[in-house]
mmCIF file of C-alpha atoms and ligand atoms in Angstrom:
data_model
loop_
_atom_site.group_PDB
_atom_site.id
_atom_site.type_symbol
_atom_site.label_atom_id
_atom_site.label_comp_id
_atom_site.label_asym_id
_atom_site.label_seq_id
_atom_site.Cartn_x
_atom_site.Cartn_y
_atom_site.Cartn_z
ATOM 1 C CA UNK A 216 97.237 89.461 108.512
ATOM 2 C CA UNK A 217 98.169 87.311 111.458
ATOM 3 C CA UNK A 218 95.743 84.209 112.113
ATOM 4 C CA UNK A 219 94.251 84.642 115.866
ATOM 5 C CA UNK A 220 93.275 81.288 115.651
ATOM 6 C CA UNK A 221 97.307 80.782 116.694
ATOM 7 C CA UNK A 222 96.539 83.508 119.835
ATOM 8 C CA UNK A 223 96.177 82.413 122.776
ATOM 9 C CA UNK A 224 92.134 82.288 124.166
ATOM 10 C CA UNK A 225 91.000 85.562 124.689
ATOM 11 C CA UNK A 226 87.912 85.127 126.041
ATOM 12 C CA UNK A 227 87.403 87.365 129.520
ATOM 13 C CA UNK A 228 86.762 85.900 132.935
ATOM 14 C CA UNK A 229 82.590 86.701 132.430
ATOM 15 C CA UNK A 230 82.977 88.113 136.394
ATOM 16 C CA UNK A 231 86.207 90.061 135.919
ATOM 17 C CA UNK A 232 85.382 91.018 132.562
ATOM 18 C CA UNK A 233 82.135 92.486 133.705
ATOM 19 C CA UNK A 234 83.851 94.388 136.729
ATOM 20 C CA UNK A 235 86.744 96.085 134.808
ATOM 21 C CA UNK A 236 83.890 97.344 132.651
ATOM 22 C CA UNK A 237 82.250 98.760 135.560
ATOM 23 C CA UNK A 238 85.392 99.801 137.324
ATOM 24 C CA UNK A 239 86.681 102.323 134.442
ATOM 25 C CA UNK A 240 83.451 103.392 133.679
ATOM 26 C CA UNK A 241 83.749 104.374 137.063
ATOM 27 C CA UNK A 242 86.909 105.871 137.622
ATOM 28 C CA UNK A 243 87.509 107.380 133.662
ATOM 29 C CA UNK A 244 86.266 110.670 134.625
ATOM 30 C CA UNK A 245 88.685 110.976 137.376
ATOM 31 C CA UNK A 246 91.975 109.389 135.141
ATOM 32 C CA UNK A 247 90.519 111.092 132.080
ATOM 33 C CA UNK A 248 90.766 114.429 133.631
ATOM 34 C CA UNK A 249 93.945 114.226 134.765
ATOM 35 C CA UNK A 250 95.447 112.672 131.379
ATOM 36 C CA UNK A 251 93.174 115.394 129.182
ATOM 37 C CA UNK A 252 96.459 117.846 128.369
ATOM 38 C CA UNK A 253 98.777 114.559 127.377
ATOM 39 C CA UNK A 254 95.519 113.233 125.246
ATOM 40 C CA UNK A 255 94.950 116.749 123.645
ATOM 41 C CA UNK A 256 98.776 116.949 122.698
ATOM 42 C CA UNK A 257 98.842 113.485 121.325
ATOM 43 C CA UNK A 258 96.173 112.543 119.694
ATOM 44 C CA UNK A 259 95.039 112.761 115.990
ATOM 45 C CA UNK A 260 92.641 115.358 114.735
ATOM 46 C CA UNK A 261 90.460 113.554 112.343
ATOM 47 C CA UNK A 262 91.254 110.708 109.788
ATOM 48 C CA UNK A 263 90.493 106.769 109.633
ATOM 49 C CA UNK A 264 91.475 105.525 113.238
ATOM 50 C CA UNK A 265 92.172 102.570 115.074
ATOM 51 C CA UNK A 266 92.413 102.621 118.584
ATOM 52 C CA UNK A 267 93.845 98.988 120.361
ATOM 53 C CA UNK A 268 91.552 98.294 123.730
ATOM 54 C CA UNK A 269 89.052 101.094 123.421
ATOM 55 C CA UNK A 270 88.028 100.406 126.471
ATOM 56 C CA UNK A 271 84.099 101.842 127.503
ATOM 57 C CA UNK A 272 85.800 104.942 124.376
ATOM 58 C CA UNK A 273 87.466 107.586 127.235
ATOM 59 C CA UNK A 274 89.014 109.032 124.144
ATOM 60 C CA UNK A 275 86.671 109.244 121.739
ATOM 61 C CA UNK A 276 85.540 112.529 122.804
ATOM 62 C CA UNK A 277 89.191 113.779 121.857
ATOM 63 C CA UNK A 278 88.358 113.099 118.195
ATOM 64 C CA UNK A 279 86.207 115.559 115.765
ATOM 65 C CA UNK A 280 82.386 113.708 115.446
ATOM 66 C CA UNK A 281 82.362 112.164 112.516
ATOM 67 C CA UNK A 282 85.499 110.890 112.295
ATOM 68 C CA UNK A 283 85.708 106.777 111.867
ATOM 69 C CA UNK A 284 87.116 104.609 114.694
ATOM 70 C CA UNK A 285 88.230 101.189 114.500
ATOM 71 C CA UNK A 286 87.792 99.912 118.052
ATOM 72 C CA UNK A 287 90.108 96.752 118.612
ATOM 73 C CA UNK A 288 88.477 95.164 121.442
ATOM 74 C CA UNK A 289 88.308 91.964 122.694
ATOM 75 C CA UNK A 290 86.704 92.284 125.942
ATOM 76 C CA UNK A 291 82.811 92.166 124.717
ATOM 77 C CA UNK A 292 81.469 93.550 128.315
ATOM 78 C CA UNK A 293 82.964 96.912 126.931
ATOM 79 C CA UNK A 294 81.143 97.007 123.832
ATOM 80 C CA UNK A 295 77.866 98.142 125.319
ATOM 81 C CA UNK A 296 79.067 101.361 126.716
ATOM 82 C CA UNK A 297 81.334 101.935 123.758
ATOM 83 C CA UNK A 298 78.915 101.822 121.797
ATOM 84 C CA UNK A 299 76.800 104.594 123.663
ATOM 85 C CA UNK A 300 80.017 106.995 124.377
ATOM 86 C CA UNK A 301 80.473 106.774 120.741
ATOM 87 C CA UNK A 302 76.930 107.707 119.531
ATOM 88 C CA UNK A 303 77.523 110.259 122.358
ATOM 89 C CA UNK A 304 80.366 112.022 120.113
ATOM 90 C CA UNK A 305 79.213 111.528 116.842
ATOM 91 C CA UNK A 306 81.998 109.108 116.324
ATOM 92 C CA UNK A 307 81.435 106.346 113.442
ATOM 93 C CA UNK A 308 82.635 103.396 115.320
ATOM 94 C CA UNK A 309 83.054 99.747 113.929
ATOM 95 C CA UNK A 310 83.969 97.692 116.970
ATOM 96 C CA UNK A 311 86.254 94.405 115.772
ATOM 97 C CA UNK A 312 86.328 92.183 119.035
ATOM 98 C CA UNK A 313 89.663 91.077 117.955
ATOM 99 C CA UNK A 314 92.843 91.328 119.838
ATOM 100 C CA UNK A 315 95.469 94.327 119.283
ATOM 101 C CA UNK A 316 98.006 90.683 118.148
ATOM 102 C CA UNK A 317 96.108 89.938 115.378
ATOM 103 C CA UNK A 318 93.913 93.103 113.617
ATOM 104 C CA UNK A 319 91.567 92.531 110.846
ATOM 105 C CA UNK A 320 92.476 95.732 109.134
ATOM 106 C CA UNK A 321 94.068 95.793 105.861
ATOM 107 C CA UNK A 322 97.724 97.201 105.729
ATOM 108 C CA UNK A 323 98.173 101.268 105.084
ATOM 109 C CA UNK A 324 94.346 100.967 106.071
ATOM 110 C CA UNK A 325 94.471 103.698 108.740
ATOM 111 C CA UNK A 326 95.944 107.423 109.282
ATOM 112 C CA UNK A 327 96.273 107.167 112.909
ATOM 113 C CA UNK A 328 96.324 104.449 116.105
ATOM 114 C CA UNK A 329 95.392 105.544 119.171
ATOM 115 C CA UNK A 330 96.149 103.130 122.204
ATOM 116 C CA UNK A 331 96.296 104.368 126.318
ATOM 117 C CA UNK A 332 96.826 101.997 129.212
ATOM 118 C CA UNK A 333 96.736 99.095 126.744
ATOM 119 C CA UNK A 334 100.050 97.796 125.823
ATOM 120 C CA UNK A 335 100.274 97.063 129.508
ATOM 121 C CA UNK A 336 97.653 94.536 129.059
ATOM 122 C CA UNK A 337 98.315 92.458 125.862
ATOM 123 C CA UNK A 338 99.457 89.363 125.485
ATOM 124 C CA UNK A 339 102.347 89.782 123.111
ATOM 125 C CA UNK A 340 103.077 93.770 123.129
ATOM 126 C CA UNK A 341 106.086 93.975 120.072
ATOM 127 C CA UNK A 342 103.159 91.583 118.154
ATOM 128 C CA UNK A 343 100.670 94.553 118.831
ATOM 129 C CA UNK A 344 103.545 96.693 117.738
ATOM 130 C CA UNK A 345 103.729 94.876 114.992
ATOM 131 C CA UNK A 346 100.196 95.145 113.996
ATOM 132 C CA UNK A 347 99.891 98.235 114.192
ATOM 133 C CA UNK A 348 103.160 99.255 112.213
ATOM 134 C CA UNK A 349 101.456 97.285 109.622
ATOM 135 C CA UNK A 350 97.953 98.639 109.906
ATOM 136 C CA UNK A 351 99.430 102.364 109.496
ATOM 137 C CA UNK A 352 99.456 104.087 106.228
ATOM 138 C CA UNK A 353 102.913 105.587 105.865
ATOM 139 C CA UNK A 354 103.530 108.880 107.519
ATOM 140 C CA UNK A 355 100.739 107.954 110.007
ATOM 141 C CA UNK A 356 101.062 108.624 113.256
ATOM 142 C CA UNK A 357 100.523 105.693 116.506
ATOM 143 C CA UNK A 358 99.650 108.338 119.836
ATOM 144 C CA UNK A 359 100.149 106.199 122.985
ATOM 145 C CA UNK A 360 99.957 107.003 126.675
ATOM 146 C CA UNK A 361 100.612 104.183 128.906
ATOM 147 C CA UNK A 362 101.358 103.460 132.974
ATOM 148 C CA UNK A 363 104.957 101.837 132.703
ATOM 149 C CA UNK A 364 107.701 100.250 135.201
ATOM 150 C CA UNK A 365 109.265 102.531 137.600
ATOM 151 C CA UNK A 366 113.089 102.941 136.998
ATOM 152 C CA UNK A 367 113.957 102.109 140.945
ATOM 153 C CA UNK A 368 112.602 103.858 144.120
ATOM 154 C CA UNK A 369 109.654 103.000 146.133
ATOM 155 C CA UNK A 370 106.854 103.377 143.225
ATOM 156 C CA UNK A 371 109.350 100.499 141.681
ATOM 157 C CA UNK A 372 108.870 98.428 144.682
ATOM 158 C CA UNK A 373 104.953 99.193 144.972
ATOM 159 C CA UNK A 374 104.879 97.861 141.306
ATOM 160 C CA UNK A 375 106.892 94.793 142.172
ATOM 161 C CA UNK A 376 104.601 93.967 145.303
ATOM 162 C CA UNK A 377 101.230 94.377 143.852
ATOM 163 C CA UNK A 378 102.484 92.718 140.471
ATOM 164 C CA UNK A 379 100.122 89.347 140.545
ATOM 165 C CA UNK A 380 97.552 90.331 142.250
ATOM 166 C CA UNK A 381 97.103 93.069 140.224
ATOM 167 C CA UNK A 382 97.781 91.523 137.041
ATOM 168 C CA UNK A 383 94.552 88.907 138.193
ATOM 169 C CA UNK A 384 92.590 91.910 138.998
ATOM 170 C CA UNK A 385 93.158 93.940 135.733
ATOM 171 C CA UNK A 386 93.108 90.766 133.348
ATOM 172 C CA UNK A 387 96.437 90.722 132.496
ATOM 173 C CA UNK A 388 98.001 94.100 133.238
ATOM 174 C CA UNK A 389 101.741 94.647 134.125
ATOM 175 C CA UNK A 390 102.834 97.320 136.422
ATOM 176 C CA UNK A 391 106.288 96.944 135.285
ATOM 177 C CA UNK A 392 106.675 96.886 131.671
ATOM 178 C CA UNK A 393 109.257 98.979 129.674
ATOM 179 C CA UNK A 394 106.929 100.203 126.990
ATOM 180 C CA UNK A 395 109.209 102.836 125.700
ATOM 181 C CA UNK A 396 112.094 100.484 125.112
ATOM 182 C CA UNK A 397 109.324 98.543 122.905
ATOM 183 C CA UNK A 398 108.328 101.313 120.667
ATOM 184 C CA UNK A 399 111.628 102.323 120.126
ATOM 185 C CA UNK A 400 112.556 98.914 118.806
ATOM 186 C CA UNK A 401 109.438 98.824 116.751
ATOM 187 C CA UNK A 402 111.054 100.026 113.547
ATOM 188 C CA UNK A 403 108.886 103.210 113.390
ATOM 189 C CA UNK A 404 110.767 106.182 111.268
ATOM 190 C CA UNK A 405 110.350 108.395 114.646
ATOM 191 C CA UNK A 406 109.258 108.104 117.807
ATOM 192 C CA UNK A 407 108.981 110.837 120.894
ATOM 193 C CA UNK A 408 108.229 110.253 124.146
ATOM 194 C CA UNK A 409 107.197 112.367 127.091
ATOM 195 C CA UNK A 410 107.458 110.933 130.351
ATOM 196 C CA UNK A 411 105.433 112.536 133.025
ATOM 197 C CA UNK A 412 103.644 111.497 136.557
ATOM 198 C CA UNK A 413 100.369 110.501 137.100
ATOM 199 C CA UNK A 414 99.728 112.016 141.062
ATOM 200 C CA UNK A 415 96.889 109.680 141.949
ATOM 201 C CA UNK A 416 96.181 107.432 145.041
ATOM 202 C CA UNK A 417 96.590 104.909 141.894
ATOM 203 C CA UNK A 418 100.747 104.396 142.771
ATOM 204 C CA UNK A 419 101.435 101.764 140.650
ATOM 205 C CA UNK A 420 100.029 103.566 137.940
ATOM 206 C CA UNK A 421 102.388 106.528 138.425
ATOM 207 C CA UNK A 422 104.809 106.322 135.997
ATOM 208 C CA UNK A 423 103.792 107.488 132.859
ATOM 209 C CA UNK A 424 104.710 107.994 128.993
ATOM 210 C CA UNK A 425 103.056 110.107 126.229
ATOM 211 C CA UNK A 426 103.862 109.641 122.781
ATOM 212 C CA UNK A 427 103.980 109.473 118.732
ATOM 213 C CA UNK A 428 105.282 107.409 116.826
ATOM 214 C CA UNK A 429 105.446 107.881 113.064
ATOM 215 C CA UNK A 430 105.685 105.189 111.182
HETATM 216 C C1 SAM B 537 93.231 99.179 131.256
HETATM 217 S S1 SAM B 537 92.006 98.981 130.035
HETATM 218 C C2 SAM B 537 92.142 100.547 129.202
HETATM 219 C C3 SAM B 537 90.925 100.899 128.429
HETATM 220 C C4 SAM B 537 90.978 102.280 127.733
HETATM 221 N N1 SAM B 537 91.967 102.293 126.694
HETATM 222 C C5 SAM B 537 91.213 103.384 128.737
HETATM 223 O O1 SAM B 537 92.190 104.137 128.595
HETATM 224 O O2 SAM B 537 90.404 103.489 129.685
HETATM 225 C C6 SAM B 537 92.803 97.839 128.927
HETATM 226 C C7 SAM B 537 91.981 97.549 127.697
HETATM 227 O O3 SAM B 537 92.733 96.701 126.816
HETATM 228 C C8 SAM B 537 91.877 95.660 126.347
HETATM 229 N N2 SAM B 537 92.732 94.508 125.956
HETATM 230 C C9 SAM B 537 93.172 93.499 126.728
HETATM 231 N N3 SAM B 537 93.909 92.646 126.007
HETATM 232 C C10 SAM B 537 93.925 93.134 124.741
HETATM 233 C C11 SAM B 537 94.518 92.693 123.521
HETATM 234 N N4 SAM B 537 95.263 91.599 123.459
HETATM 235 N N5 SAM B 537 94.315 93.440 122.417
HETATM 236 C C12 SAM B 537 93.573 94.581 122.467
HETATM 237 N N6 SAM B 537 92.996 95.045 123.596
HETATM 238 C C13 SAM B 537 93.171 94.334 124.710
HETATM 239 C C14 SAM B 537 90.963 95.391 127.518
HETATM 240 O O4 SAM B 537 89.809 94.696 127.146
HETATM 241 C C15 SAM B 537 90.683 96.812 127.994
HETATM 242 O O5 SAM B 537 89.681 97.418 127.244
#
């Protein structure tokens, strides 16, 4: 297991923390909606979980109650409402407010990683890659769905102007990261990828990837 002592500080601007909190819980129903079908397809049906940056949990309702989540998250102004969506679904949820670069899970500890709109946000994404390659039993399955760069065009160039003030906004999220590129060079045994749109007033968020790797 990685030492996070190494990391660096991951401890949330206590305002900004507090208002990305608020802003997804407001907004989730809205992006949840529209991301339900890729979710549905993706995700795992049961099992020992870990999901990286649960968030407020817009995806534990996708998982049978009683199934046990792992939440990786280091932004403690989420845990509250985790918590509560959680009991909400029946889920058995152990929250580890660690970040996704250095997981205090055992190795082959977990059937399934679930991760959306995080590997945006990390520090060190082909560390959290890492991790969770490691963290996987073998045949289990990592389901992702993440905002990623445009390939050109003008959603490319309303990535590339909102890039830092966005980046200060969301506490460290990229609108232009090639997350695909990264999962394919994570040394998973397979890996598919759906890319799709996400038709929003949210434009930098656009362009979109589903997907499972197996590792
Ligand atoms: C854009 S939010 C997405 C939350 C949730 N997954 C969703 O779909 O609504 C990004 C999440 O990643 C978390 N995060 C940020 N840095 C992280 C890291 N290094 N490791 C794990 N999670 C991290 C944030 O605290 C936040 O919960």
């Amino acid at each position: 297991m990685p030492d996070a002592s190494t990391l660096p500080a991951l401890s949330p601007n206590p305002v900004r923390g507090r208002l990305n909190s608020a802003f997804f819980a407001l907004t989730t129903g809205y992006t949840d909606h529209r991301l339900a079908g890729h979710k549905r397809k993706v995700f795992p049906r049961g099992g020992v979980v870990a999901e990286i940056g649960a968030g407020n949990g817009p995806n534990l309702r996708y998982l049978p109650p009683g199934t046990t989540v792992h939440a990786i998250e280091p932004n403690p102004y989420f845990h509250r409402r985790l918590e509560r969506t959680a009991a909400d679904h029946g889920i058995d949820l152990a929250i580890h407010a660690v970040p996704g670069e250095a997981i205090d899970l055992e190795d082959a500890s977990v059937d399934a990683v679930v991760g959306t709109w995080v590997l945006c946000t990390v520090h060190d994404p082909a560390q959290v890659l890492r991790e969770i390659h490691r963290i996987l039993r073998p045949g289990g399955r990592f389901a992702f769905i993440e905002h990623v760069a445009a390939p050109h065009g003008a959603v490319r160039g309303v990535q590339r102007l909102v890039r830092r003030p966005w980046r200060w906004a969301f506490e460290g999220c990229h609108t232009d990261r090639d997350t695909a590129a990264a999962v394919h060079a994570a040394g998973f045994a397979s890996v598919e990828i759906t890319e799709f749109r996400f038709r929003s007033s949210f434009i930098p968020v656009r362009t979109q990837i589903a997907g499972i790797a197996v590792r």
